[in-house]
Amino acid sequence: MGRQVPAQKRRRRDRAAASVAPPAIARPLLKWYARAKRDLPWRGSADPYRVWVSEIMLQQTQVERVREYFVRFVERFPTVHELAAAREHDVLRRWEGLGYYRRARQLHAAARRLVADHDGEFPRTVAGLMALPGIGRYTAGAIASIAFDVSAPIVEANSRRVFARLVGHDRPLGGTAGDEPIWEVAERLVPRRGAGRFNQAVMDLGAMICTPDRPLCSRCPLADVCVAHRTGRTAAIPAAAPRRTATIVRETAVVMWRGGRVLIERRGAGEWWEGLWDFPREPHAARSRGSRLGMVSYTVTHHKVTCTVVARAAAAGAGSAAQRWVTPRQLAALPLSSPGRRIAKLVVSSGSP
Ligand code: SF4
């Protein structure tokens, strides 16, 4: 629940927010952006394919991590046609380590749809882009504004914080209801021309100046008009969202051996790391059968998992349709889940039993 603010005070704040005029933002912001913008490998091109790939990768992933993945990905799949023609296996292998694999599968599905239905051309409207798999309001706005100069707003982690502070919006953010007022602010401020530059400038300002902790207001081009700064509330905005507590999980991964090969299985629909390969799991027991290879700890969607890894010889008849027997060398070429990759390293370093 957000903090209760008296109605009169709220009205005063809302008036202050409304006083943040679009030109007073765009002009100084774009001037600052021209000299301070980040040098990123997907910048400097209005190719919608590159914008799209970068924006999908940037969802829930830090910029520094995305840099190397982006370069490798577009080297391997330089156009939407090449991505559409690729096998899902190859796409997931290039994505491995970036997390949230649903993004990669949807990217691939959308590439196939673009080629099949649009001759590989991207729709030029937000609505047209949002009809593609995995493209939501934010990504559609980014592609439309950056690649096609459509006056479309965007709200993501950095711009959300900047806009909230600019207008002094002190209610919790996140989710459709929490973010809607921020989308309205973004809509009001995005210029009719040069929206792509404006959107990227807001994101850069959030990443470099208007940081979550201790924003550098003395170096901010918008300090004169920023409500949070003028009213001394930069530490209170954005309001903290309630924290989710992590669920603790213990499990056992089994490295099953048969004739120099190990058994792996493909994660099914709705499972963590859907579509990727991993080692079979069984409920954790104080004493598992087999020899202990080590321990792997990982965090996934609010779960903290401690996984004990054991190796044992396969029982007769082990293996099902979703499973494969592979040599330790073959593991290197397969798209594995992130704990699966770490278990594979234990397998390689321990050798076959
Ligand atoms: S003045 Fe401070 S709080 Fe306001 S936008 Fe700039 S950095 Fe953020």
mmCIF file with all atom_site columns, N, CA and C and ligand atoms in Angstrom, residues 161-162 165-166 205 209-211 215-218 220-224 226-229 234, ligand 1:
data_model
loop_
_atom_site.group_PDB
_atom_site.id
_atom_site.type_symbol
_atom_site.label_atom_id
_atom_site.label_alt_id
_atom_site.label_comp_id
_atom_site.label_asym_id
_atom_site.label_entity_id
_atom_site.label_seq_id
_atom_site.pdbx_PDB_ins_code
_atom_site.Cartn_x
_atom_site.Cartn_y
_atom_site.Cartn_z
_atom_site.occupancy
_atom_site.B_iso_or_equiv
_atom_site.pdbx_formal_charge
_atom_site.auth_seq_id
_atom_site.auth_comp_id
_atom_site.auth_asym_id
_atom_site.auth_atom_id
_atom_site.pdbx_PDB_model_num
ATOM   1  N  N   . ARG A 1 161 ? 12.004 5.394  -13.458 1.00 0.00 ? 161 ARG A N   1
ATOM   2  C  CA  . ARG A 1 161 ? 12.521 6.129  -12.298 1.00 0.00 ? 161 ARG A CA  1
ATOM   3  C  C   . ARG A 1 161 ? 12.680 7.622  -12.614 1.00 0.00 ? 161 ARG A C   1
ATOM   4  N  N   . VAL A 1 162 ? 13.214 7.914  -13.808 1.00 0.00 ? 162 VAL A N   1
ATOM   5  C  CA  . VAL A 1 162 ? 13.409 9.322  -14.180 1.00 0.00 ? 162 VAL A CA  1
ATOM   6  C  C   . VAL A 1 162 ? 12.068 10.050 -14.223 1.00 0.00 ? 162 VAL A C   1
ATOM   7  N  N   . ARG A 1 165 ? 10.510 10.659 -10.770 1.00 0.00 ? 165 ARG A N   1
ATOM   8  C  CA  . ARG A 1 165 ? 11.159 11.743 -10.032 1.00 0.00 ? 165 ARG A CA  1
ATOM   9  C  C   . ARG A 1 165 ? 10.847 13.100 -10.666 1.00 0.00 ? 165 ARG A C   1
ATOM   10 N  N   . LEU A 1 166 ? 10.858 13.133 -11.976 1.00 0.00 ? 166 LEU A N   1
ATOM   11 C  CA  . LEU A 1 166 ? 10.598 14.414 -12.658 1.00 0.00 ? 166 LEU A CA  1
ATOM   12 C  C   . LEU A 1 166 ? 9.268  15.017 -12.232 1.00 0.00 ? 166 LEU A C   1
ATOM   13 N  N   . LEU A 1 205 ? 20.004 8.832  -19.108 1.00 0.00 ? 205 LEU A N   1
ATOM   14 C  CA  . LEU A 1 205 ? 19.997 9.683  -17.912 1.00 0.00 ? 205 LEU A CA  1
ATOM   15 C  C   . LEU A 1 205 ? 19.738 8.821  -16.672 1.00 0.00 ? 205 LEU A C   1
ATOM   16 N  N   . ILE A 1 209 ? 22.934 9.189  -14.506 1.00 0.00 ? 209 ILE A N   1
ATOM   17 C  CA  . ILE A 1 209 ? 22.793 10.350 -13.615 1.00 0.00 ? 209 ILE A CA  1
ATOM   18 C  C   . ILE A 1 209 ? 21.691 10.121 -12.571 1.00 0.00 ? 209 ILE A C   1
ATOM   19 N  N   . CYS A 1 210 ? 20.524 9.771  -13.052 1.00 0.00 ? 210 CYS A N   1
ATOM   20 C  CA  . CYS A 1 210 ? 19.377 9.598  -12.150 1.00 0.00 ? 210 CYS A CA  1
ATOM   21 C  C   . CYS A 1 210 ? 19.346 8.153  -11.665 1.00 0.00 ? 210 CYS A C   1
ATOM   22 N  N   . THR A 1 211 ? 20.400 7.758  -10.977 1.00 0.00 ? 211 THR A N   1
ATOM   23 C  CA  . THR A 1 211 ? 20.582 6.369  -10.555 1.00 0.00 ? 211 THR A CA  1
ATOM   24 C  C   . THR A 1 211 ? 19.661 6.046  -9.366  1.00 0.00 ? 211 THR A C   1
ATOM   25 N  N   . PRO A 1 215 ? 21.170 9.876  -6.732  1.00 0.00 ? 215 PRO A N   1
ATOM   26 C  CA  . PRO A 1 215 ? 21.238 10.442 -8.083  1.00 0.00 ? 215 PRO A CA  1
ATOM   27 C  C   . PRO A 1 215 ? 22.127 11.689 -8.107  1.00 0.00 ? 215 PRO A C   1
ATOM   28 N  N   . LEU A 1 216 ? 22.791 11.905 -9.240  1.00 0.00 ? 216 LEU A N   1
ATOM   29 C  CA  . LEU A 1 216 ? 23.745 13.018 -9.355  1.00 0.00 ? 216 LEU A CA  1
ATOM   30 C  C   . LEU A 1 216 ? 23.019 14.276 -9.836  1.00 0.00 ? 216 LEU A C   1
ATOM   31 N  N   . CYS A 1 217 ? 22.136 14.792 -8.996  1.00 0.00 ? 217 CYS A N   1
ATOM   32 C  CA  . CYS A 1 217 ? 21.282 15.916 -9.407  1.00 0.00 ? 217 CYS A CA  1
ATOM   33 C  C   . CYS A 1 217 ? 22.101 17.152 -9.791  1.00 0.00 ? 217 CYS A C   1
ATOM   34 N  N   . SER A 1 218 ? 23.251 17.343 -9.168  1.00 0.00 ? 218 SER A N   1
ATOM   35 C  CA  . SER A 1 218 ? 24.037 18.551 -9.482  1.00 0.00 ? 218 SER A CA  1
ATOM   36 C  C   . SER A 1 218 ? 24.563 18.503 -10.918 1.00 0.00 ? 218 SER A C   1
ATOM   37 N  N   . CYS A 1 220 ? 22.693 17.019 -13.382 1.00 0.00 ? 220 CYS A N   1
ATOM   38 C  CA  . CYS A 1 220 ? 21.549 16.625 -14.212 1.00 0.00 ? 220 CYS A CA  1
ATOM   39 C  C   . CYS A 1 220 ? 21.028 17.807 -15.035 1.00 0.00 ? 220 CYS A C   1
ATOM   40 N  N   . PRO A 1 221 ? 20.819 17.589 -16.321 1.00 0.00 ? 221 PRO A N   1
ATOM   41 C  CA  . PRO A 1 221 ? 20.316 18.686 -17.166 1.00 0.00 ? 221 PRO A CA  1
ATOM   42 C  C   . PRO A 1 221 ? 18.864 19.059 -16.847 1.00 0.00 ? 221 PRO A C   1
ATOM   43 N  N   . LEU A 1 222 ? 18.182 18.226 -16.057 1.00 0.00 ? 222 LEU A N   1
ATOM   44 C  CA  . LEU A 1 222 ? 16.769 18.492 -15.760 1.00 0.00 ? 222 LEU A CA  1
ATOM   45 C  C   . LEU A 1 222 ? 16.550 18.950 -14.317 1.00 0.00 ? 222 LEU A C   1
ATOM   46 N  N   . ALA A 1 223 ? 17.623 19.265 -13.627 1.00 0.00 ? 223 ALA A N   1
ATOM   47 C  CA  . ALA A 1 223 ? 17.499 19.603 -12.201 1.00 0.00 ? 223 ALA A CA  1
ATOM   48 C  C   . ALA A 1 223 ? 16.548 20.774 -11.967 1.00 0.00 ? 223 ALA A C   1
ATOM   49 N  N   . ASP A 1 224 ? 16.545 21.752 -12.881 1.00 0.00 ? 224 ASP A N   1
ATOM   50 C  CA  . ASP A 1 224 ? 15.696 22.948 -12.677 1.00 0.00 ? 224 ASP A CA  1
ATOM   51 C  C   . ASP A 1 224 ? 14.214 22.625 -12.692 1.00 0.00 ? 224 ASP A C   1
ATOM   52 N  N   . CYS A 1 226 ? 12.906 19.382 -12.147 1.00 0.00 ? 226 CYS A N   1
ATOM   53 C  CA  . CYS A 1 226 ? 12.585 18.101 -11.510 1.00 0.00 ? 226 CYS A CA  1
ATOM   54 C  C   . CYS A 1 226 ? 11.885 18.322 -10.163 1.00 0.00 ? 226 CYS A C   1
ATOM   55 N  N   . VAL A 1 227 ? 10.686 17.783 -10.034 1.00 0.00 ? 227 VAL A N   1
ATOM   56 C  CA  . VAL A 1 227 ? 9.888  17.989 -8.819  1.00 0.00 ? 227 VAL A CA  1
ATOM   57 C  C   . VAL A 1 227 ? 10.547 17.289 -7.619  1.00 0.00 ? 227 VAL A C   1
ATOM   58 N  N   . ALA A 1 228 ? 11.011 16.054 -7.805  1.00 0.00 ? 228 ALA A N   1
ATOM   59 C  CA  . ALA A 1 228 ? 11.624 15.334 -6.680  1.00 0.00 ? 228 ALA A CA  1
ATOM   60 C  C   . ALA A 1 228 ? 12.839 16.091 -6.159  1.00 0.00 ? 228 ALA A C   1
ATOM   61 N  N   . HIS A 1 229 ? 13.637 16.622 -7.064  1.00 0.00 ? 229 HIS A N   1
ATOM   62 C  CA  . HIS A 1 229 ? 14.834 17.366 -6.656  1.00 0.00 ? 229 HIS A CA  1
ATOM   63 C  C   . HIS A 1 229 ? 14.445 18.657 -5.946  1.00 0.00 ? 229 HIS A C   1
ATOM   64 N  N   . THR A 1 234 ? 14.217 12.959 -3.606  1.00 0.00 ? 234 THR A N   1
ATOM   65 C  CA  . THR A 1 234 ? 14.832 11.994 -4.538  1.00 0.00 ? 234 THR A CA  1
ATOM   66 C  C   . THR A 1 234 ? 15.048 10.625 -3.881  1.00 0.00 ? 234 THR A C   1
HETATM 67 S  S1  . SF4 B 2 .   ? 17.340 16.210 -10.848 1.00 0.00 ? 1   SF4 B S1  1
HETATM 68 FE FE1 . SF4 B 2 .   ? 18.029 14.404 -9.807  1.00 0.00 ? 1   SF4 B FE1 1
HETATM 69 S  S2  . SF4 B 2 .   ? 16.182 13.225 -9.377  1.00 0.00 ? 1   SF4 B S2  1
HETATM 70 FE FE2 . SF4 B 2 .   ? 15.651 14.771 -10.893 1.00 0.00 ? 1   SF4 B FE2 1
HETATM 71 S  S3  . SF4 B 2 .   ? 15.855 13.712 -12.857 1.00 0.00 ? 1   SF4 B S3  1
HETATM 72 FE FE3 . SF4 B 2 .   ? 17.785 14.751 -12.435 1.00 0.00 ? 1   SF4 B FE3 1
HETATM 73 S  S4  . SF4 B 2 .   ? 19.058 13.211 -11.384 1.00 0.00 ? 1   SF4 B S4  1
HETATM 74 FE FE4 . SF4 B 2 .   ? 16.934 12.507 -11.336 1.00 0.00 ? 1   SF4 B FE4 1
#
